[in-house]
Amino acid sequence: MLSGKTILVGITGGIAAYKICELIRMYKRANAEVLVVCTPNALNFVTKLTLQNLSKNPVAVEEFDVKDFNPEHISYADRADIMVIAPATANTISKISQGICDNLLTSIACAFTKPVIIAPAMNCNMWENPIFQENLHKMHYEILEPESGYLACGYEGKGRLCSLEKIFDKTVELLTYKPLNGKKIVITSGGTIEDIDPVRYISNYSSGKMGLALADIAKNLGADVTLITTKDVSRKYNVVKVKSALDMKEAVEKEFENSDCIIMAAAVADYRVKEISPQKMKKTSDDEITLTLVKNPDILKEICARKKASSPAGLPSCPLIVGFCAESENLLENAKEKISKKGCDFLIANDISRKDIGFSSDYNEVTILDKNGGMKKLERADKRTIAGEIFKVIYG
Ligand code: CTP
């Protein structure tokens, strides 16, 4: 199943390290080449000799372990098709998320440009620590969350390494499941910024996380991705930074012709300031001021109309267009009205009144509507999982 693939297994210093011996055997049985890198602490739980015997390769711990002219972290990063860090301790996760490279494993992670799976395992209080959670969600890797149960430290709670089958299946999926191969997918994200003057603007609370998750997952699924975003994003795929709704419209229109799918996850401002003041506006003696706003173009509606106008009769029309719908009340009612008004193929409806999902949150819960009246609810999950499910539905 995995022949021709090289898996780099990174082991850190947690009690679950002993379980990774079996994971290595599973990869070997599937004919993968397995390279193993350990943090120095990992070797307190499992021996180099065991890992070497199972992987049939030298096990590296320090930068200069394997004697040749190549810098170890770069050659490992180049050779492997995927990196699987399991168990991943709070310490290693936090260091990787901050870009710290203080041992071979963290240096490889920093230099790694292909998919990375992280399977955390730790004490439940460490797992719940808000500083750790912030570090964890800063990373754009595949996180296989730990399970709840009895922990080696004597506590009961969330922190046990997820099952080896789950890690194995995710590895196979990321290495072999490429349903979006050859597809050019354009995704917008973030809230647009409409200037008032050189120091002030009108915007909204969109974090851009849902669009970013969609772009990351589309890339994992083999797509050629362009992310048009108002946020600062650093990724290996094509990222186009824009500011206002008018900038976004121009960027989307430029991509329209060559794209197979456009997903409008951005929160586009409906109005902009009629006349942007070139100088900072001064306070006046009046208690009130009036800003005149003018309507922005509805990008989604316009590209749907363009698609309709340019689709040859009888042929499947391109691109597939997916809109988002942010509502604070009457979610489904408003979403049904919106999909017919905009004319898109799918509309992803989310309830922005809930604090545990949507804007700024790492989680979401959505209902996908299609143009024929079909509906599918995706239960609350992290945004990357939701993104994967969205692609399953729209390309299902
Ligand atoms: N959208 C757009 N251009 C706009 C406004 C919205 O392309 N000027 C897109 C968004 O990217 C999203 C969809 O339209 O995919 C719905 O956005 P939403 O803010 O929910 O709806 P609006 O059309 O703005 O309507 P309202 O604000 O009245 O709910």
CSV table of C-alpha atoms and ligand atoms in Angstrom, one decimal:
chain,number,residue,atom,x,y,z
A,1,MET,CA,0.0,0.0,0.0
A,2,LEU,CA,2.9,2.4,0.8
A,3,SER,CA,5.6,1.1,-1.5
A,4,GLY,CA,7.8,3.8,-2.9
A,5,LYS,CA,6.9,6.1,0.0
A,6,THR,CA,9.3,7.3,2.7
A,7,ILE,CA,7.8,8.0,6.1
A,8,LEU,CA,9.8,10.0,8.7
A,9,VAL,CA,8.7,9.0,12.2
A,10,GLY,CA,9.6,11.6,14.8
A,11,ILE,CA,9.4,10.3,18.4
A,12,THR,CA,9.4,12.6,21.4
A,13,GLY,CA,9.8,12.0,25.1
A,14,GLY,CA,6.5,10.6,26.3
A,15,ILE,CA,5.5,7.2,27.7
A,16,ALA,CA,3.5,6.4,24.5
A,17,ALA,CA,6.9,6.3,22.7
A,18,TYR,CA,6.9,2.5,23.2
A,19,LYS,CA,3.7,2.2,21.1
A,20,ILE,CA,5.5,3.7,18.1
A,21,CYS,CA,7.5,0.5,17.7
A,22,GLU,CA,4.3,-1.2,16.5
A,23,LEU,CA,3.4,1.8,14.2
A,24,ILE,CA,6.8,1.4,12.5
A,25,ARG,CA,6.0,-2.3,12.0
A,26,MET,CA,2.7,-1.4,10.4
A,27,TYR,CA,4.4,1.0,8.0
A,28,LYS,CA,7.0,-1.6,7.2
A,29,ARG,CA,4.3,-4.3,6.6
A,30,ALA,CA,2.8,-1.8,4.1
A,31,ASN,CA,6.2,-1.7,2.3
A,32,ALA,CA,7.1,1.9,3.3
A,33,GLU,CA,10.7,3.0,3.8
A,34,VAL,CA,10.8,4.3,7.5
A,35,LEU,CA,13.3,6.8,8.8
A,36,VAL,CA,13.3,7.5,12.6
A,37,VAL,CA,14.3,10.6,14.4
A,38,CYS,CA,14.1,10.9,18.2
A,39,THR,CA,14.4,13.7,20.7
A,40,PRO,CA,17.0,12.9,23.3
A,41,ASN,CA,14.2,12.4,25.9
A,42,ALA,CA,12.4,9.8,23.7
A,43,LEU,CA,15.3,7.5,24.3
A,44,ASN,CA,14.4,7.4,28.0
A,45,PHE,CA,11.3,5.4,26.9
A,46,VAL,CA,12.5,3.3,23.9
A,47,THR,CA,15.9,2.2,22.8
A,48,LYS,CA,17.7,3.2,19.6
A,49,LEU,CA,18.5,-0.5,19.0
A,50,THR,CA,14.8,-1.5,19.0
A,51,LEU,CA,13.9,1.4,16.6
A,52,GLN,CA,16.8,0.6,14.3
A,53,ASN,CA,15.9,-3.1,14.1
A,54,LEU,CA,12.3,-2.3,13.3
A,55,SER,CA,12.9,0.5,10.8
A,56,LYS,CA,16.0,-1.2,9.3
A,57,ASN,CA,17.6,2.2,9.2
A,58,PRO,CA,20.0,4.2,11.5
A,59,VAL,CA,18.1,6.2,14.1
A,60,ALA,CA,19.1,9.9,14.3
A,61,VAL,CA,19.0,12.0,17.5
A,62,GLU,CA,21.7,14.6,17.1
A,63,GLU,CA,22.3,16.9,14.1
A,64,PHE,CA,25.6,15.1,13.4
A,65,ASP,CA,24.7,11.5,14.0
A,66,VAL,CA,24.9,10.2,10.4
A,67,LYS,CA,28.4,11.0,9.0
A,68,ASP,CA,28.2,12.5,5.6
A,69,PHE,CA,28.4,15.9,4.0
A,70,ASN,CA,24.7,16.7,4.1
A,71,PRO,CA,23.1,18.7,6.9
A,72,GLU,CA,20.9,16.1,8.6
A,73,HIS,CA,17.8,18.2,9.0
A,74,ILE,CA,17.7,19.1,5.3
A,75,SER,CA,18.5,15.7,4.0
A,76,TYR,CA,15.8,14.0,6.1
A,77,ALA,CA,13.3,16.7,5.1
A,78,ASP,CA,14.1,16.1,1.5
A,79,ARG,CA,14.0,12.3,1.6
A,80,ALA,CA,10.7,11.8,3.3
A,81,ASP,CA,7.2,12.1,1.7
A,82,ILE,CA,5.5,12.7,5.1
A,83,MET,CA,6.6,13.4,8.7
A,84,VAL,CA,4.6,11.7,11.5
A,85,ILE,CA,5.4,13.0,15.0
A,86,ALA,CA,4.1,10.6,17.6
A,87,PRO,CA,3.9,10.8,20.5
A,88,ALA,CA,4.2,14.6,20.3
A,89,THR,CA,4.7,16.2,23.7
A,90,ALA,CA,3.5,19.7,24.7
A,91,ASN,CA,7.1,20.8,24.7
A,92,THR,CA,7.9,19.7,21.2
A,93,ILE,CA,4.5,21.0,19.8
A,94,SER,CA,5.0,24.4,21.4
A,95,LYS,CA,8.6,24.6,20.1
A,96,ILE,CA,7.6,23.7,16.5
A,97,SER,CA,4.7,26.1,16.5
A,98,GLN,CA,7.1,28.9,17.5
A,99,GLY,CA,9.7,27.9,14.8
A,100,ILE,CA,12.3,26.8,17.4
A,101,CYS,CA,14.9,24.4,16.1
A,102,ASP,CA,16.8,23.2,19.1
A,103,ASN,CA,17.3,19.6,18.2
A,104,LEU,CA,17.3,17.5,15.1
A,105,LEU,CA,13.5,16.7,15.2
A,106,THR,CA,12.4,20.3,15.6
A,107,SER,CA,14.9,21.4,12.9
A,108,ILE,CA,13.5,18.9,10.4
A,109,ALA,CA,9.9,19.9,11.2
A,110,CYS,CA,10.9,23.5,10.5
A,111,ALA,CA,12.4,22.6,7.1
A,112,PHE,CA,9.7,20.2,6.2
A,113,THR,CA,7.4,21.3,3.3
A,114,LYS,CA,5.3,18.1,2.8
A,115,PRO,CA,2.4,16.9,5.0
A,116,VAL,CA,3.0,16.6,8.7
A,117,ILE,CA,0.9,14.5,11.1
A,118,ILE,CA,1.0,15.3,14.8
A,119,ALA,CA,-0.3,12.9,17.4
A,120,PRO,CA,-0.1,14.6,20.8
A,121,ALA,CA,0.0,12.6,24.0
A,122,MET,CA,0.4,14.2,27.5
A,123,ASN,CA,-1.2,14.8,30.9
A,124,CYS,CA,-4.8,16.1,30.6
A,125,ASN,CA,-4.0,19.4,32.4
A,126,MET,CA,-1.2,20.0,30.0
A,127,TRP,CA,-3.5,19.3,27.1
A,128,GLU,CA,-6.1,21.8,28.4
A,129,ASN,CA,-3.5,24.5,29.2
A,130,PRO,CA,-4.6,27.6,27.1
A,131,ILE,CA,-1.1,28.5,26.2
A,132,PHE,CA,-0.5,25.0,24.8
A,133,GLN,CA,-3.8,25.0,22.9
A,134,GLU,CA,-2.9,28.4,21.3
A,135,ASN,CA,0.4,26.9,20.2
A,136,LEU,CA,-1.3,23.8,18.8
A,137,HIS,CA,-3.8,25.6,16.7
A,138,LYS,CA,-1.2,28.0,15.3
A,139,MET,CA,0.2,25.0,13.3
A,140,HIS,CA,-1.3,24.0,10.0
A,141,TYR,CA,-0.6,20.3,10.4
A,142,GLU,CA,-2.9,17.3,10.7
A,143,ILE,CA,-3.6,17.0,14.4
A,144,LEU,CA,-4.8,13.7,15.6
A,145,GLU,CA,-6.3,14.6,18.9
A,146,PRO,CA,-5.6,12.4,21.9
A,147,GLU,CA,-8.3,10.2,23.4
A,148,SER,CA,-9.8,10.3,26.9
A,149,GLY,CA,-9.1,7.6,29.5
A,150,TYR,CA,-6.8,6.5,32.1
A,151,LEU,CA,-3.4,8.2,31.8
A,152,ALA,CA,0.0,6.8,32.7
A,153,CYS,CA,0.5,9.7,35.1
A,154,GLY,CA,-2.5,8.5,37.2
A,155,TYR,CA,-5.0,11.1,36.0
A,156,GLU,CA,-8.1,10.4,34.0
A,157,GLY,CA,-8.9,12.7,31.1
A,158,LYS,CA,-8.0,13.7,27.5
A,159,GLY,CA,-4.3,13.0,26.7
A,160,ARG,CA,-3.9,9.4,25.6
A,161,LEU,CA,-2.2,8.9,22.2
A,162,CYS,CA,-4.9,8.2,19.6
A,163,SER,CA,-5.0,4.6,18.2
A,164,LEU,CA,-2.2,3.5,15.9
A,165,GLU,CA,-4.7,2.6,13.3
A,166,LYS,CA,-5.9,6.2,13.2
A,167,ILE,CA,-2.3,7.4,12.6
A,168,PHE,CA,-1.7,4.7,10.0
A,169,ASP,CA,-5.0,5.5,8.1
A,170,LYS,CA,-4.3,9.2,8.1
A,171,THR,CA,-0.8,8.6,6.8
A,172,VAL,CA,-2.2,6.4,3.9
A,173,GLU,CA,-4.9,9.0,3.2
A,174,LEU,CA,-2.4,11.9,3.0
A,175,LEU,CA,0.0,9.9,0.8
A,176,THR,CA,-2.4,8.3,-1.5
A,177,TYR,CA,-5.8,10.0,-1.5
A,178,LYS,CA,-5.6,12.8,-4.0
A,179,PRO,CA,-9.1,13.3,-5.4
A,180,LEU,CA,-8.4,17.0,-6.3
A,181,ASN,CA,-5.4,16.2,-8.4
A,182,GLY,CA,-5.3,18.4,-11.5
A,183,LYS,CA,-8.0,20.8,-10.1
A,184,LYS,CA,-7.3,24.5,-9.8
A,185,ILE,CA,-9.1,25.7,-6.7
A,186,VAL,CA,-9.4,29.4,-5.7
A,187,ILE,CA,-10.4,30.2,-2.1
A,188,THR,CA,-11.0,33.6,-0.6
A,189,SER,CA,-10.7,34.3,3.1
A,190,GLY,CA,-10.6,37.0,5.8
A,191,GLY,CA,-12.7,40.1,6.3
A,192,THR,CA,-12.1,42.9,3.7
A,193,ILE,CA,-10.8,46.2,5.0
A,194,GLU,CA,-12.4,49.4,3.8
A,195,ASP,CA,-10.4,52.5,4.5
A,196,ILE,CA,-11.9,55.6,6.0
A,197,ASP,CA,-8.7,57.6,6.1
A,198,PRO,CA,-4.9,56.7,6.4
A,199,VAL,CA,-5.4,55.5,10.0
A,200,ARG,CA,-9.0,54.2,10.2
A,201,TYR,CA,-11.0,51.5,8.5
A,202,ILE,CA,-14.2,49.5,8.5
A,203,SER,CA,-13.9,45.7,8.7
A,204,ASN,CA,-15.4,42.7,10.5
A,205,TYR,CA,-14.5,39.9,12.9
A,206,SER,CA,-13.6,37.2,10.3
A,207,SER,CA,-10.4,35.5,11.3
A,208,GLY,CA,-9.9,33.9,7.9
A,209,LYS,CA,-9.4,30.5,9.6
A,210,MET,CA,-12.1,28.6,7.6
A,211,GLY,CA,-10.8,29.7,4.3
A,212,LEU,CA,-7.2,28.9,5.3
A,213,ALA,CA,-8.3,25.4,6.5
A,214,LEU,CA,-10.1,24.9,3.1
A,215,ALA,CA,-6.9,25.9,1.2
A,216,ASP,CA,-4.6,23.7,3.4
A,217,ILE,CA,-6.9,20.7,2.9
A,218,ALA,CA,-7.4,21.3,-0.8
A,219,LYS,CA,-3.6,21.3,-1.1
A,220,ASN,CA,-3.3,18.0,0.8
A,221,LEU,CA,-6.0,16.5,-1.5
A,222,GLY,CA,-3.8,17.3,-4.5
A,223,ALA,CA,-5.3,20.6,-5.8
A,224,ASP,CA,-3.4,23.5,-7.3
A,225,VAL,CA,-4.5,26.1,-4.8
A,226,THR,CA,-4.7,29.9,-4.9
A,227,LEU,CA,-5.7,31.6,-1.6
A,228,ILE,CA,-6.9,35.2,-1.9
A,229,THR,CA,-6.8,36.6,1.6
A,230,THR,CA,-6.8,39.8,3.6
A,231,LYS,CA,-4.6,38.1,6.2
A,232,ASP,CA,-0.9,37.6,6.4
A,233,VAL,CA,-0.4,34.0,5.4
A,234,SER,CA,2.7,32.1,4.7
A,235,ARG,CA,2.2,28.8,2.8
A,236,LYS,CA,3.8,26.9,0.0
A,237,TYR,CA,0.8,27.4,-2.3
A,238,ASN,CA,-0.1,30.6,-4.2
A,239,VAL,CA,-1.2,33.3,-1.7
A,240,VAL,CA,-2.6,36.6,-3.0
A,241,LYS,CA,-2.9,39.3,-0.3
A,242,VAL,CA,-5.7,41.8,-0.9
A,243,LYS,CA,-7.3,44.5,1.3
A,244,SER,CA,-10.6,45.8,0.1
A,245,ALA,CA,-13.7,44.2,-1.5
A,246,LEU,CA,-12.7,45.9,-4.8
A,247,ASP,CA,-9.1,44.4,-4.6
A,248,MET,CA,-10.7,41.0,-3.9
A,249,LYS,CA,-13.1,41.3,-6.8
A,250,GLU,CA,-10.2,42.1,-9.1
A,251,ALA,CA,-8.1,39.1,-7.8
A,252,VAL,CA,-11.1,36.7,-8.1
A,253,GLU,CA,-11.9,37.9,-11.6
A,254,LYS,CA,-8.3,37.3,-12.7
A,255,GLU,CA,-8.5,33.7,-11.5
A,256,PHE,CA,-12.0,32.9,-12.9
A,257,GLU,CA,-11.1,31.7,-16.4
A,258,ASN,CA,-8.6,29.1,-15.3
A,259,SER,CA,-10.2,27.8,-12.2
A,260,ASP,CA,-12.2,24.6,-11.6
A,261,CYS,CA,-13.7,25.7,-8.3
A,262,ILE,CA,-14.1,29.1,-6.5
A,263,ILE,CA,-14.9,29.1,-2.8
A,264,MET,CA,-15.9,32.4,-1.4
A,265,ALA,CA,-15.2,32.0,2.3
A,266,ALA,CA,-14.3,35.7,2.8
A,267,ALA,CA,-16.5,38.0,4.7
A,268,VAL,CA,-16.7,40.8,2.1
A,269,ALA,CA,-17.9,44.2,3.3
A,270,ASP,CA,-21.2,45.1,1.7
A,271,TYR,CA,-20.4,48.8,1.8
A,272,ARG,CA,-17.3,51.0,1.5
A,273,VAL,CA,-16.7,54.6,2.3
A,274,LYS,CA,-17.7,56.8,-0.6
A,275,GLU,CA,-14.7,59.1,-0.4
A,276,ILE,CA,-11.6,57.9,1.5
A,277,SER,CA,-10.0,61.0,3.1
A,278,PRO,CA,-6.4,61.3,1.9
A,279,GLN,CA,-5.4,62.9,5.3
A,280,LYS,CA,-6.3,61.8,8.8
A,281,MET,CA,-9.8,63.2,9.6
A,282,LYS,CA,-9.7,65.7,12.4
A,283,LYS,CA,-12.1,65.8,15.4
A,284,THR,CA,-14.6,68.6,15.0
A,285,SER,CA,-16.8,70.5,17.5
A,286,ASP,CA,-19.8,68.5,16.4
A,287,ASP,CA,-21.1,65.6,18.5
A,288,GLU,CA,-21.9,63.5,15.4
A,289,ILE,CA,-20.3,62.9,12.0
A,290,THR,CA,-21.7,61.2,9.0
A,291,LEU,CA,-19.8,58.8,6.8
A,292,THR,CA,-21.4,58.1,3.4
A,293,LEU,CA,-21.1,54.5,2.3
A,294,VAL,CA,-21.6,53.1,-1.1
A,295,LYS,CA,-22.4,49.5,-2.0
A,296,ASN,CA,-19.6,47.2,-2.9
A,297,PRO,CA,-20.0,44.8,-5.8
A,298,ASP,CA,-21.4,41.4,-4.7
A,299,ILE,CA,-18.4,39.3,-6.0
A,300,LEU,CA,-20.2,35.9,-5.5
A,301,LYS,CA,-23.3,37.0,-7.4
A,302,GLU,CA,-21.2,38.5,-10.2
A,303,ILE,CA,-19.1,35.4,-10.8
A,304,CYS,CA,-22.2,33.2,-10.7
A,305,ALA,CA,-23.8,35.5,-13.4
A,306,ARG,CA,-20.5,35.3,-15.4
A,307,LYS,CA,-20.5,31.6,-15.2
A,308,LYS,CA,-24.1,31.3,-16.4
A,309,ALA,CA,-23.4,33.7,-19.3
A,310,SER,CA,-20.3,31.8,-20.4
A,311,SER,CA,-21.5,28.2,-20.0
A,312,PRO,CA,-22.0,26.6,-23.4
A,313,ALA,CA,-25.5,24.9,-23.5
A,314,GLY,CA,-25.3,21.2,-22.7
A,315,LEU,CA,-21.8,21.2,-21.3
A,316,PRO,CA,-20.9,20.9,-17.6
A,317,SER,CA,-20.4,24.5,-16.5
A,318,CYS,CA,-17.2,25.7,-14.9
A,319,PRO,CA,-16.1,26.7,-12.4
A,320,LEU,CA,-18.0,25.1,-9.5
A,321,ILE,CA,-18.9,28.1,-7.3
A,322,VAL,CA,-19.3,27.7,-3.5
A,323,GLY,CA,-20.5,30.6,-1.3
A,324,PHE,CA,-20.6,31.0,2.5
A,325,CYS,CA,-23.4,32.4,4.4
A,326,ALA,CA,-22.9,34.0,7.8
A,327,GLU,CA,-26.1,34.5,9.8
A,328,SER,CA,-26.9,35.5,13.3
A,329,GLU,CA,-30.5,34.4,13.1
A,330,ASN,CA,-32.9,32.2,11.0
A,331,LEU,CA,-29.9,30.4,9.6
A,332,LEU,CA,-31.5,27.9,7.2
A,333,GLU,CA,-34.3,30.2,6.1
A,334,ASN,CA,-31.8,33.0,5.2
A,335,ALA,CA,-29.4,30.4,3.6
A,336,LYS,CA,-32.1,29.0,1.3
A,337,GLU,CA,-33.0,32.5,0.1
A,338,LYS,CA,-29.3,33.4,-0.3
A,339,ILE,CA,-28.4,30.4,-2.5
A,340,SER,CA,-31.2,31.2,-5.0
A,341,LYS,CA,-30.4,34.9,-4.9
A,342,LYS,CA,-26.7,34.4,-5.5
A,343,GLY,CA,-27.0,31.5,-8.0
A,344,CYS,CA,-24.1,29.4,-6.6
A,345,ASP,CA,-23.8,25.6,-6.8
A,346,PHE,CA,-23.3,25.2,-3.0
A,347,LEU,CA,-23.7,27.4,0.0
A,348,ILE,CA,-22.1,26.7,3.4
A,349,ALA,CA,-24.3,28.2,6.1
A,350,ASN,CA,-22.9,28.9,9.6
A,351,ASP,CA,-24.4,30.4,12.6
A,352,ILE,CA,-22.2,33.3,13.8
A,353,SER,CA,-24.2,34.0,17.0
A,354,ARG,CA,-22.6,30.9,18.6
A,355,LYS,CA,-19.3,31.6,20.5
A,356,ASP,CA,-18.1,28.0,20.3
A,357,ILE,CA,-18.0,27.9,16.4
A,358,GLY,CA,-17.6,30.3,13.5
A,359,PHE,CA,-15.8,33.6,13.6
A,360,SER,CA,-12.4,33.4,15.4
A,361,SER,CA,-13.0,29.9,16.6
A,362,ASP,CA,-11.0,26.9,15.5
A,363,TYR,CA,-14.2,24.9,15.3
A,364,ASN,CA,-17.2,25.2,13.1
A,365,GLU,CA,-20.6,23.5,12.5
A,366,VAL,CA,-22.2,24.1,9.1
A,367,THR,CA,-25.0,23.1,6.9
A,368,ILE,CA,-24.2,22.6,3.2
A,369,LEU,CA,-27.0,23.5,0.8
A,370,ASP,CA,-26.9,22.6,-2.9
A,371,LYS,CA,-28.7,24.4,-5.7
A,372,ASN,CA,-31.2,21.5,-6.1
A,373,GLY,CA,-32.5,21.9,-2.6
A,374,GLY,CA,-30.3,19.2,-0.9
A,375,MET,CA,-29.0,19.8,2.5
A,376,LYS,CA,-26.3,18.2,4.7
A,377,LYS,CA,-25.4,19.1,8.2
A,378,LEU,CA,-21.8,18.8,9.4
A,379,GLU,CA,-21.6,18.4,13.2
A,380,ARG,CA,-19.2,20.6,15.2
A,381,ALA,CA,-15.6,19.7,14.5
A,382,ASP,CA,-12.3,21.6,14.0
A,383,LYS,CA,-12.2,23.7,10.8
A,384,ARG,CA,-9.8,21.3,9.0
A,385,THR,CA,-12.1,18.4,9.5
A,386,ILE,CA,-15.1,20.5,8.3
A,387,ALA,CA,-13.0,21.5,5.3
A,388,GLY,CA,-12.3,17.9,4.4
A,389,GLU,CA,-16.0,17.1,4.7
A,390,ILE,CA,-16.9,20.1,2.5
A,391,PHE,CA,-14.7,18.8,-0.3
A,392,LYS,CA,-16.3,15.3,0.1
A,393,VAL,CA,-19.7,16.8,-0.4
A,394,ILE,CA,-18.9,19.2,-3.3
A,395,TYR,CA,-16.8,16.7,-5.2
A,396,GLY,CA,-18.7,13.6,-3.9
B,1,CTP,N1,-20.1,38.1,-0.8
B,1,CTP,C1,-19.5,38.7,-1.9
B,1,CTP,N2,-19.5,40.0,-2.1
B,1,CTP,C2,-20.1,40.8,-1.2
B,1,CTP,C3,-20.7,40.3,0.0
B,1,CTP,C4,-20.7,38.9,0.1
B,1,CTP,O1,-18.9,37.9,-2.7
B,1,CTP,N3,-20.1,42.1,-1.4
B,1,CTP,C5,-20.1,36.6,-0.6
B,1,CTP,C6,-19.3,36.1,0.6
B,1,CTP,O2,-18.0,35.9,0.3
B,1,CTP,C7,-20.1,34.9,0.9
B,1,CTP,C8,-21.5,35.2,0.4
B,1,CTP,O3,-21.4,36.2,-0.5
B,1,CTP,O4,-19.6,33.8,0.2
B,1,CTP,C9,-22.5,35.5,1.5
B,1,CTP,O5,-22.0,36.5,2.3
B,1,CTP,P1,-22.9,37.1,3.5
B,1,CTP,O6,-22.1,38.2,4.2
B,1,CTP,O7,-23.4,36.0,4.3
B,1,CTP,O8,-24.2,37.7,2.8
B,1,CTP,P2,-24.4,39.0,2.0
B,1,CTP,O9,-24.5,38.7,0.6
B,1,CTP,O10,-23.4,40.0,2.4
B,1,CTP,O11,-25.9,39.4,2.6
B,1,CTP,P3,-26.3,39.9,4.1
B,1,CTP,O12,-25.1,40.7,4.6
B,1,CTP,O13,-27.5,40.7,3.8
B,1,CTP,O14,-26.5,38.7,4.9
